[in-house]
Amino acid sequence: MPPAPFPPSSRYASVEVATYTAPNGRVHPYLRRRFCPDPDRLVQIGTHTVVEGDRLDRIAAAAIGDPTQFWQLADANRAVRPEELTERIGRRLRITLPEGFGGGLGA
């Protein structure tokens, strides 16, 4: 199956589309599961210390240049619930490149 029809900047860009054929013959496309990368293998490009009023989209816009890339912050910091990243003032967040970008172990 070809990769999912998402833009290259999407966290789902490399996730394959699979299909399930129901007993009645109807075909249902679905995305295969996306596994989050090991944050220790991602190339770190900076940090951010959470302050009152921080939002992931704003942090992503400032650190990465695109507010829709907030998911990179979740991947980099092992967040199951992205909103947990800004719940504690003073928390230090890792800013990383997405999996497969940069040198070192993240390549």
mmCIF file of N, CA and C in Angstrom:
data_model
loop_
_atom_site.group_PDB
_atom_site.id
_atom_site.type_symbol
_atom_site.label_atom_id
_atom_site.label_comp_id
_atom_site.label_asym_id
_atom_site.label_seq_id
_atom_site.Cartn_x
_atom_site.Cartn_y
_atom_site.Cartn_z
ATOM 1 N N MET A 1 0.843 -1.192 0.000
ATOM 2 C CA MET A 1 0.000 0.000 0.000
ATOM 3 C C MET A 1 0.880 1.245 0.000
ATOM 4 N N PRO A 2 0.448 2.288 -0.665
ATOM 5 C CA PRO A 2 1.215 3.543 -0.679
ATOM 6 C C PRO A 2 1.102 4.258 0.661
ATOM 7 N N PRO A 3 2.024 5.198 0.930
ATOM 8 C CA PRO A 3 1.919 5.992 2.153
ATOM 9 C C PRO A 3 0.606 6.762 2.179
ATOM 10 N N ALA A 4 0.214 7.174 3.363
ATOM 11 C CA ALA A 4 -1.022 7.936 3.536
ATOM 12 C C ALA A 4 -0.947 9.269 2.793
ATOM 13 N N PRO A 5 -2.092 9.767 2.360
ATOM 14 C CA PRO A 5 -2.127 11.036 1.613
ATOM 15 C C PRO A 5 -2.088 12.259 2.522
ATOM 16 N N PHE A 6 -0.988 12.421 3.229
ATOM 17 C CA PHE A 6 -0.812 13.558 4.118
ATOM 18 C C PHE A 6 0.381 14.363 3.645
ATOM 19 N N PRO A 7 0.422 15.662 3.971
ATOM 20 C CA PRO A 7 1.580 16.471 3.566
ATOM 21 C C PRO A 7 2.842 15.972 4.264
ATOM 22 N N PRO A 8 3.992 16.237 3.691
ATOM 23 C CA PRO A 8 5.260 15.768 4.265
ATOM 24 C C PRO A 8 5.498 16.223 5.706
ATOM 25 N N SER A 9 4.900 17.330 6.113
ATOM 26 C CA SER A 9 5.096 17.842 7.474
ATOM 27 C C SER A 9 4.183 17.183 8.505
ATOM 28 N N SER A 10 3.288 16.323 8.053
ATOM 29 C CA SER A 10 2.362 15.658 8.966
ATOM 30 C C SER A 10 3.032 14.507 9.694
ATOM 31 N N ARG A 11 2.636 14.287 10.934
ATOM 32 C CA ARG A 11 3.176 13.141 11.681
ATOM 33 C C ARG A 11 2.736 11.824 11.051
ATOM 34 N N TYR A 12 1.750 11.853 10.188
ATOM 35 C CA TYR A 12 1.241 10.638 9.544
ATOM 36 C C TYR A 12 1.743 10.464 8.108
ATOM 37 N N ALA A 13 2.650 11.315 7.661
ATOM 38 C CA ALA A 13 3.103 11.302 6.270
ATOM 39 C C ALA A 13 3.659 9.958 5.832
ATOM 40 N N SER A 14 4.345 9.259 6.697
ATOM 41 C CA SER A 14 4.954 7.987 6.293
ATOM 42 C C SER A 14 4.148 6.761 6.738
ATOM 43 N N VAL A 15 2.978 7.003 7.314
ATOM 44 C CA VAL A 15 2.149 5.892 7.772
ATOM 45 C C VAL A 15 1.367 5.321 6.586
ATOM 46 N N GLU A 16 1.409 4.023 6.454
ATOM 47 C CA GLU A 16 0.739 3.376 5.334
ATOM 48 C C GLU A 16 -0.775 3.331 5.517
ATOM 49 N N VAL A 17 -1.475 3.359 4.387
ATOM 50 C CA VAL A 17 -2.911 3.139 4.376
ATOM 51 C C VAL A 17 -3.115 1.655 4.089
ATOM 52 N N ALA A 18 -3.893 1.011 4.935
ATOM 53 C CA ALA A 18 -4.231 -0.399 4.727
ATOM 54 C C ALA A 18 -5.728 -0.477 4.480
ATOM 55 N N THR A 19 -6.197 -1.627 4.113
ATOM 56 C CA THR A 19 -7.631 -1.795 3.892
ATOM 57 C C THR A 19 -8.128 -3.046 4.607
ATOM 58 N N TYR A 20 -9.365 -2.979 5.005
ATOM 59 C CA TYR A 20 -10.063 -4.116 5.586
ATOM 60 C C TYR A 20 -11.267 -4.368 4.704
ATOM 61 N N THR A 21 -11.462 -5.597 4.290
ATOM 62 C CA THR A 21 -12.630 -5.952 3.498
ATOM 63 C C THR A 21 -13.618 -6.668 4.409
ATOM 64 N N ALA A 22 -14.754 -6.041 4.596
ATOM 65 C CA ALA A 22 -15.791 -6.592 5.462
ATOM 66 C C ALA A 22 -16.438 -7.813 4.805
ATOM 67 N N PRO A 23 -17.111 -8.636 5.586
ATOM 68 C CA PRO A 23 -17.783 -9.820 5.025
ATOM 69 C C PRO A 23 -18.752 -9.486 3.886
ATOM 70 N N ASN A 24 -19.306 -8.267 3.910
ATOM 71 C CA ASN A 24 -20.231 -7.876 2.842
ATOM 72 C C ASN A 24 -19.511 -7.372 1.596
ATOM 73 N N GLY A 25 -18.159 -7.413 1.616
ATOM 74 C CA GLY A 25 -17.374 -6.995 0.466
ATOM 75 C C GLY A 25 -16.969 -5.533 0.458
ATOM 76 N N ARG A 26 -17.514 -4.752 1.385
ATOM 77 C CA ARG A 26 -17.177 -3.333 1.441
ATOM 78 C C ARG A 26 -15.739 -3.176 1.951
ATOM 79 N N VAL A 27 -14.975 -2.332 1.266
ATOM 80 C CA VAL A 27 -13.576 -2.102 1.612
ATOM 81 C C VAL A 27 -13.474 -0.835 2.459
ATOM 82 N N HIS A 28 -12.777 -0.950 3.591
ATOM 83 C CA HIS A 28 -12.611 0.168 4.515
ATOM 84 C C HIS A 28 -11.125 0.502 4.619
ATOM 85 N N PRO A 29 -10.698 1.659 4.103
ATOM 86 C CA PRO A 29 -9.293 2.055 4.275
ATOM 87 C C PRO A 29 -9.074 2.570 5.699
ATOM 88 N N TYR A 30 -7.877 2.353 6.206
ATOM 89 C CA TYR A 30 -7.517 2.865 7.522
ATOM 90 C C TYR A 30 -6.006 3.071 7.572
ATOM 91 N N LEU A 31 -5.576 3.874 8.525
ATOM 92 C CA LEU A 31 -4.145 4.102 8.708
ATOM 93 C C LEU A 31 -3.583 3.038 9.633
ATOM 94 N N ARG A 32 -2.442 2.517 9.263
ATOM 95 C CA ARG A 32 -1.751 1.612 10.172
ATOM 96 C C ARG A 32 -1.304 2.423 11.387
ATOM 97 N N ARG A 33 -0.986 1.742 12.435
ATOM 98 C CA ARG A 33 -0.601 2.407 13.675
ATOM 99 C C ARG A 33 0.715 3.170 13.500
ATOM 100 N N ARG A 34 0.756 4.363 14.062
ATOM 101 C CA ARG A 34 1.986 5.153 14.074
ATOM 102 C C ARG A 34 2.681 4.919 15.415
ATOM 103 N N PHE A 35 3.913 4.471 15.367
ATOM 104 C CA PHE A 35 4.696 4.287 16.576
ATOM 105 C C PHE A 35 5.552 5.525 16.789
ATOM 106 N N CYS A 36 5.496 6.067 17.988
ATOM 107 C CA CYS A 36 6.300 7.247 18.302
ATOM 108 C C CYS A 36 7.773 6.854 18.364
ATOM 109 N N PRO A 37 8.628 7.720 17.880
ATOM 110 C CA PRO A 37 10.062 7.422 17.910
ATOM 111 C C PRO A 37 10.630 7.500 19.330
ATOM 112 N N ASP A 38 11.752 6.855 19.526
ATOM 113 C CA ASP A 38 12.477 6.949 20.794
ATOM 114 C C ASP A 38 13.082 8.355 20.846
ATOM 115 N N PRO A 39 12.679 9.185 21.807
ATOM 116 C CA PRO A 39 13.197 10.554 21.869
ATOM 117 C C PRO A 39 14.715 10.630 21.963
ATOM 118 N N ASP A 40 15.337 9.614 22.539
ATOM 119 C CA ASP A 40 16.789 9.621 22.661
ATOM 120 C C ASP A 40 17.486 9.489 21.309
ATOM 121 N N ARG A 41 16.769 9.075 20.296
ATOM 122 C CA ARG A 41 17.343 8.939 18.956
ATOM 123 C C ARG A 41 17.100 10.185 18.090
ATOM 124 N N LEU A 42 16.351 11.138 18.606
ATOM 125 C CA LEU A 42 16.058 12.359 17.852
ATOM 126 C C LEU A 42 17.168 13.383 18.082
ATOM 127 N N VAL A 43 17.460 14.153 17.062
ATOM 128 C CA VAL A 43 18.505 15.177 17.142
ATOM 129 C C VAL A 43 17.943 16.412 17.847
ATOM 130 N N GLN A 44 18.517 16.728 19.010
ATOM 131 C CA GLN A 44 18.056 17.878 19.773
ATOM 132 C C GLN A 44 18.632 19.155 19.183
ATOM 133 N N ILE A 45 17.751 20.159 18.994
ATOM 134 C CA ILE A 45 18.188 21.440 18.443
ATOM 135 C C ILE A 45 17.985 22.584 19.418
ATOM 136 N N GLY A 46 17.401 22.296 20.581
ATOM 137 C CA GLY A 46 17.202 23.336 21.576
ATOM 138 C C GLY A 46 16.351 22.863 22.732
ATOM 139 N N THR A 47 16.030 23.817 23.613
ATOM 140 C CA THR A 47 15.158 23.554 24.754
ATOM 141 C C THR A 47 14.217 24.739 24.928
ATOM 142 N N HIS A 48 13.186 24.506 25.706
ATOM 143 C CA HIS A 48 12.251 25.576 26.046
ATOM 144 C C HIS A 48 11.803 25.337 27.480
ATOM 145 N N THR A 49 11.845 26.378 28.301
ATOM 146 C CA THR A 49 11.359 26.289 29.668
ATOM 147 C C THR A 49 9.941 26.855 29.707
ATOM 148 N N VAL A 50 9.008 26.059 30.180
ATOM 149 C CA VAL A 50 7.592 26.434 30.195
ATOM 150 C C VAL A 50 7.351 27.593 31.162
ATOM 151 N N VAL A 51 6.612 28.592 30.657
ATOM 152 C CA VAL A 51 6.200 29.735 31.476
ATOM 153 C C VAL A 51 4.678 29.796 31.478
ATOM 154 N N GLU A 52 4.144 30.563 32.392
ATOM 155 C CA GLU A 52 2.695 30.730 32.503
ATOM 156 C C GLU A 52 2.100 31.144 31.155
ATOM 157 N N GLY A 53 1.054 30.480 30.746
ATOM 158 C CA GLY A 53 0.358 30.823 29.507
ATOM 159 C C GLY A 53 0.912 30.172 28.250
ATOM 160 N N ASP A 54 1.981 29.391 28.381
ATOM 161 C CA ASP A 54 2.548 28.717 27.202
ATOM 162 C C ASP A 54 1.538 27.759 26.575
ATOM 163 N N ARG A 55 1.596 27.682 25.260
ATOM 164 C CA ARG A 55 0.800 26.721 24.485
ATOM 165 C C ARG A 55 1.736 26.044 23.505
ATOM 166 N N LEU A 56 1.479 24.770 23.242
ATOM 167 C CA LEU A 56 2.364 24.021 22.351
ATOM 168 C C LEU A 56 2.445 24.615 20.956
ATOM 169 N N ASP A 57 1.329 25.109 20.433
ATOM 170 C CA ASP A 57 1.380 25.680 19.087
ATOM 171 C C ASP A 57 2.280 26.911 19.042
ATOM 172 N N ARG A 58 2.247 27.710 20.090
ATOM 173 C CA ARG A 58 3.103 28.901 20.132
ATOM 174 C C ARG A 58 4.575 28.530 20.315
ATOM 175 N N ILE A 59 4.823 27.524 21.145
ATOM 176 C CA ILE A 59 6.201 27.064 21.336
ATOM 177 C C ILE A 59 6.735 26.509 20.015
ATOM 178 N N ALA A 60 5.919 25.704 19.325
ATOM 179 C CA ALA A 60 6.334 25.136 18.036
ATOM 180 C C ALA A 60 6.576 26.237 17.006
ATOM 181 N N ALA A 61 5.733 27.253 16.984
ATOM 182 C CA ALA A 61 5.914 28.359 16.039
ATOM 183 C C ALA A 61 7.244 29.063 16.293
ATOM 184 N N ALA A 62 7.554 29.301 17.563
ATOM 185 C CA ALA A 62 8.797 30.018 17.897
ATOM 186 C C ALA A 62 10.033 29.142 17.690
ATOM 187 N N ALA A 63 9.957 27.881 18.066
ATOM 188 C CA ALA A 63 11.133 27.015 18.046
ATOM 189 C C ALA A 63 11.356 26.306 16.714
ATOM 190 N N ILE A 64 10.258 25.972 16.041
ATOM 191 C CA ILE A 64 10.349 25.173 14.813
ATOM 192 C C ILE A 64 9.956 25.985 13.580
ATOM 193 N N GLY A 65 9.175 27.047 13.816
ATOM 194 C CA GLY A 65 8.749 27.883 12.699
ATOM 195 C C GLY A 65 7.398 27.515 12.132
ATOM 196 N N ASP A 66 6.683 26.592 12.797
ATOM 197 C CA ASP A 66 5.382 26.150 12.287
ATOM 198 C C ASP A 66 4.537 25.659 13.463
ATOM 199 N N PRO A 67 3.442 26.347 13.766
ATOM 200 C CA PRO A 67 2.631 25.948 14.920
ATOM 201 C C PRO A 67 1.991 24.565 14.768
ATOM 202 N N THR A 68 1.830 24.091 13.544
ATOM 203 C CA THR A 68 1.212 22.770 13.350
ATOM 204 C C THR A 68 2.167 21.627 13.673
ATOM 205 N N GLN A 69 3.417 21.957 13.945
ATOM 206 C CA GLN A 69 4.408 20.923 14.266
ATOM 207 C C GLN A 69 4.518 20.660 15.763
ATOM 208 N N PHE A 70 3.497 21.035 16.520
ATOM 209 C CA PHE A 70 3.492 20.798 17.962
ATOM 210 C C PHE A 70 3.707 19.327 18.297
ATOM 211 N N TRP A 71 3.329 18.445 17.395
ATOM 212 C CA TRP A 71 3.490 17.004 17.623
ATOM 213 C C TRP A 71 4.953 16.608 17.778
ATOM 214 N N GLN A 72 5.857 17.405 17.192
ATOM 215 C CA GLN A 72 7.286 17.127 17.368
ATOM 216 C C GLN A 72 7.692 17.299 18.826
ATOM 217 N N LEU A 73 7.081 18.271 19.501
ATOM 218 C CA LEU A 73 7.367 18.476 20.922
ATOM 219 C C LEU A 73 6.879 17.285 21.737
ATOM 220 N N ALA A 74 5.720 16.761 21.385
ATOM 221 C CA ALA A 74 5.203 15.581 22.085
ATOM 222 C C ALA A 74 6.132 14.388 21.873
ATOM 223 N N ASP A 75 6.553 14.156 20.635
ATOM 224 C CA ASP A 75 7.474 13.054 20.354
ATOM 225 C C ASP A 75 8.786 13.216 21.108
ATOM 226 N N ALA A 76 9.321 14.427 21.125
ATOM 227 C CA ALA A 76 10.628 14.685 21.739
ATOM 228 C C ALA A 76 10.622 14.537 23.256
ATOM 229 N N ASN A 77 9.433 14.649 23.851
ATOM 230 C CA ASN A 77 9.339 14.655 25.309
ATOM 231 C C ASN A 77 8.485 13.520 25.876
ATOM 232 N N ARG A 78 8.290 12.470 25.090
ATOM 233 C CA ARG A 78 7.545 11.274 25.521
ATOM 234 C C ARG A 78 6.170 11.608 26.086
ATOM 235 N N ALA A 79 5.460 12.509 25.449
ATOM 236 C CA ALA A 79 4.148 12.920 25.954
ATOM 237 C C ALA A 79 3.041 12.110 25.298
ATOM 238 N N VAL A 80 2.308 11.388 26.118
ATOM 239 C CA VAL A 80 1.134 10.669 25.626
ATOM 240 C C VAL A 80 0.001 11.675 25.445
ATOM 241 N N ARG A 81 -0.099 12.589 26.382
ATOM 242 C CA ARG A 81 -1.075 13.678 26.295
ATOM 243 C C ARG A 81 -0.286 14.964 26.054
ATOM 244 N N PRO A 82 -0.304 15.512 24.852
ATOM 245 C CA PRO A 82 0.499 16.708 24.572
ATOM 246 C C PRO A 82 0.278 17.858 25.547
ATOM 247 N N GLU A 83 -0.952 18.028 26.027
ATOM 248 C CA GLU A 83 -1.235 19.144 26.937
ATOM 249 C C GLU A 83 -0.457 19.042 28.249
ATOM 250 N N GLU A 84 0.003 17.835 28.608
ATOM 251 C CA GLU A 84 0.777 17.687 29.843
ATOM 252 C C GLU A 84 2.109 18.433 29.783
ATOM 253 N N LEU A 85 2.581 18.724 28.582
ATOM 254 C CA LEU A 85 3.877 19.381 28.440
ATOM 255 C C LEU A 85 3.899 20.798 28.998
ATOM 256 N N THR A 86 2.755 21.462 29.029
ATOM 257 C CA THR A 86 2.721 22.849 29.510
ATOM 258 C C THR A 86 2.002 22.984 30.856
ATOM 259 N N GLU A 87 1.693 21.872 31.496
ATOM 260 C CA GLU A 87 0.966 21.928 32.774
ATOM 261 C C GLU A 87 1.836 22.404 33.941
ATOM 262 N N ARG A 88 3.127 22.160 33.889
ATOM 263 C CA ARG A 88 4.010 22.508 35.007
ATOM 264 C C ARG A 88 4.956 23.638 34.597
ATOM 265 N N ILE A 89 4.777 24.781 35.232
ATOM 266 C CA ILE A 89 5.647 25.931 34.986
ATOM 267 C C ILE A 89 7.078 25.522 35.370
ATOM 268 N N GLY A 90 8.029 25.870 34.517
ATOM 269 C CA GLY A 90 9.427 25.551 34.772
ATOM 270 C C GLY A 90 9.890 24.255 34.128
ATOM 271 N N ARG A 91 8.944 23.474 33.584
ATOM 272 C CA ARG A 91 9.354 22.230 32.919
ATOM 273 C C ARG A 91 10.220 22.585 31.716
ATOM 274 N N ARG A 92 11.276 21.832 31.538
ATOM 275 C CA ARG A 92 12.185 22.069 30.415
ATOM 276 C C ARG A 92 11.845 21.074 29.311
ATOM 277 N N LEU A 93 11.477 21.589 28.154
ATOM 278 C CA LEU A 93 11.111 20.754 27.007
ATOM 279 C C LEU A 93 12.274 20.636 26.040
ATOM 280 N N ARG A 94 12.458 19.448 25.511
ATOM 281 C CA ARG A 94 13.442 19.233 24.451
ATOM 282 C C ARG A 94 12.799 19.644 23.127
ATOM 283 N N ILE A 95 13.571 20.321 22.297
ATOM 284 C CA ILE A 95 13.157 20.656 20.936
ATOM 285 C C ILE A 95 14.038 19.804 20.031
ATOM 286 N N THR A 96 13.430 18.988 19.175
ATOM 287 C CA THR A 96 14.199 18.095 18.314
ATOM 288 C C THR A 96 13.720 18.182 16.872
ATOM 289 N N LEU A 97 14.544 17.651 16.009
ATOM 290 C CA LEU A 97 14.130 17.458 14.631
ATOM 291 C C LEU A 97 13.248 16.217 14.590
ATOM 292 N N PRO A 98 12.383 16.094 13.575
ATOM 293 C CA PRO A 98 11.591 14.872 13.458
ATOM 294 C C PRO A 98 12.471 13.674 13.162
ATOM 295 N N GLU A 99 11.947 12.512 13.402
ATOM 296 C CA GLU A 99 12.692 11.272 13.131
ATOM 297 C C GLU A 99 13.163 11.241 11.681
ATOM 298 N N GLY A 100 14.426 10.862 11.491
ATOM 299 C CA GLY A 100 14.970 10.747 10.142
ATOM 300 C C GLY A 100 15.657 11.999 9.641
ATOM 301 N N PHE A 101 15.654 13.074 10.433
ATOM 302 C CA PHE A 101 16.299 14.321 10.016
ATOM 303 C C PHE A 101 17.498 14.591 10.896
ATOM 304 N N GLY A 102 18.503 15.193 10.318
ATOM 305 C CA GLY A 102 19.683 15.580 11.064
ATOM 306 C C GLY A 102 20.729 14.478 11.093
ATOM 307 N N GLY A 103 21.813 14.757 11.784
ATOM 308 C CA GLY A 103 22.906 13.791 11.878
ATOM 309 C C GLY A 103 22.793 12.965 13.131
ATOM 310 N N GLY A 104 23.806 12.216 13.403
ATOM 311 C CA GLY A 104 23.871 11.409 14.611
ATOM 312 C C GLY A 104 22.879 10.276 14.615
ATOM 313 N N LEU A 105 22.388 9.924 15.796
ATOM 314 C CA LEU A 105 21.484 8.795 15.951
ATOM 315 C C LEU A 105 20.126 9.021 15.317
ATOM 316 N N GLY A 106 19.701 10.281 15.165
ATOM 317 C CA GLY A 106 18.375 10.550 14.619
ATOM 318 C C GLY A 106 18.268 10.356 13.131
ATOM 319 N N ALA A 107 19.373 10.134 12.450
ATOM 320 C CA ALA A 107 19.350 10.018 10.996
ATOM 321 C C ALA A 107 18.819 8.674 10.559
#
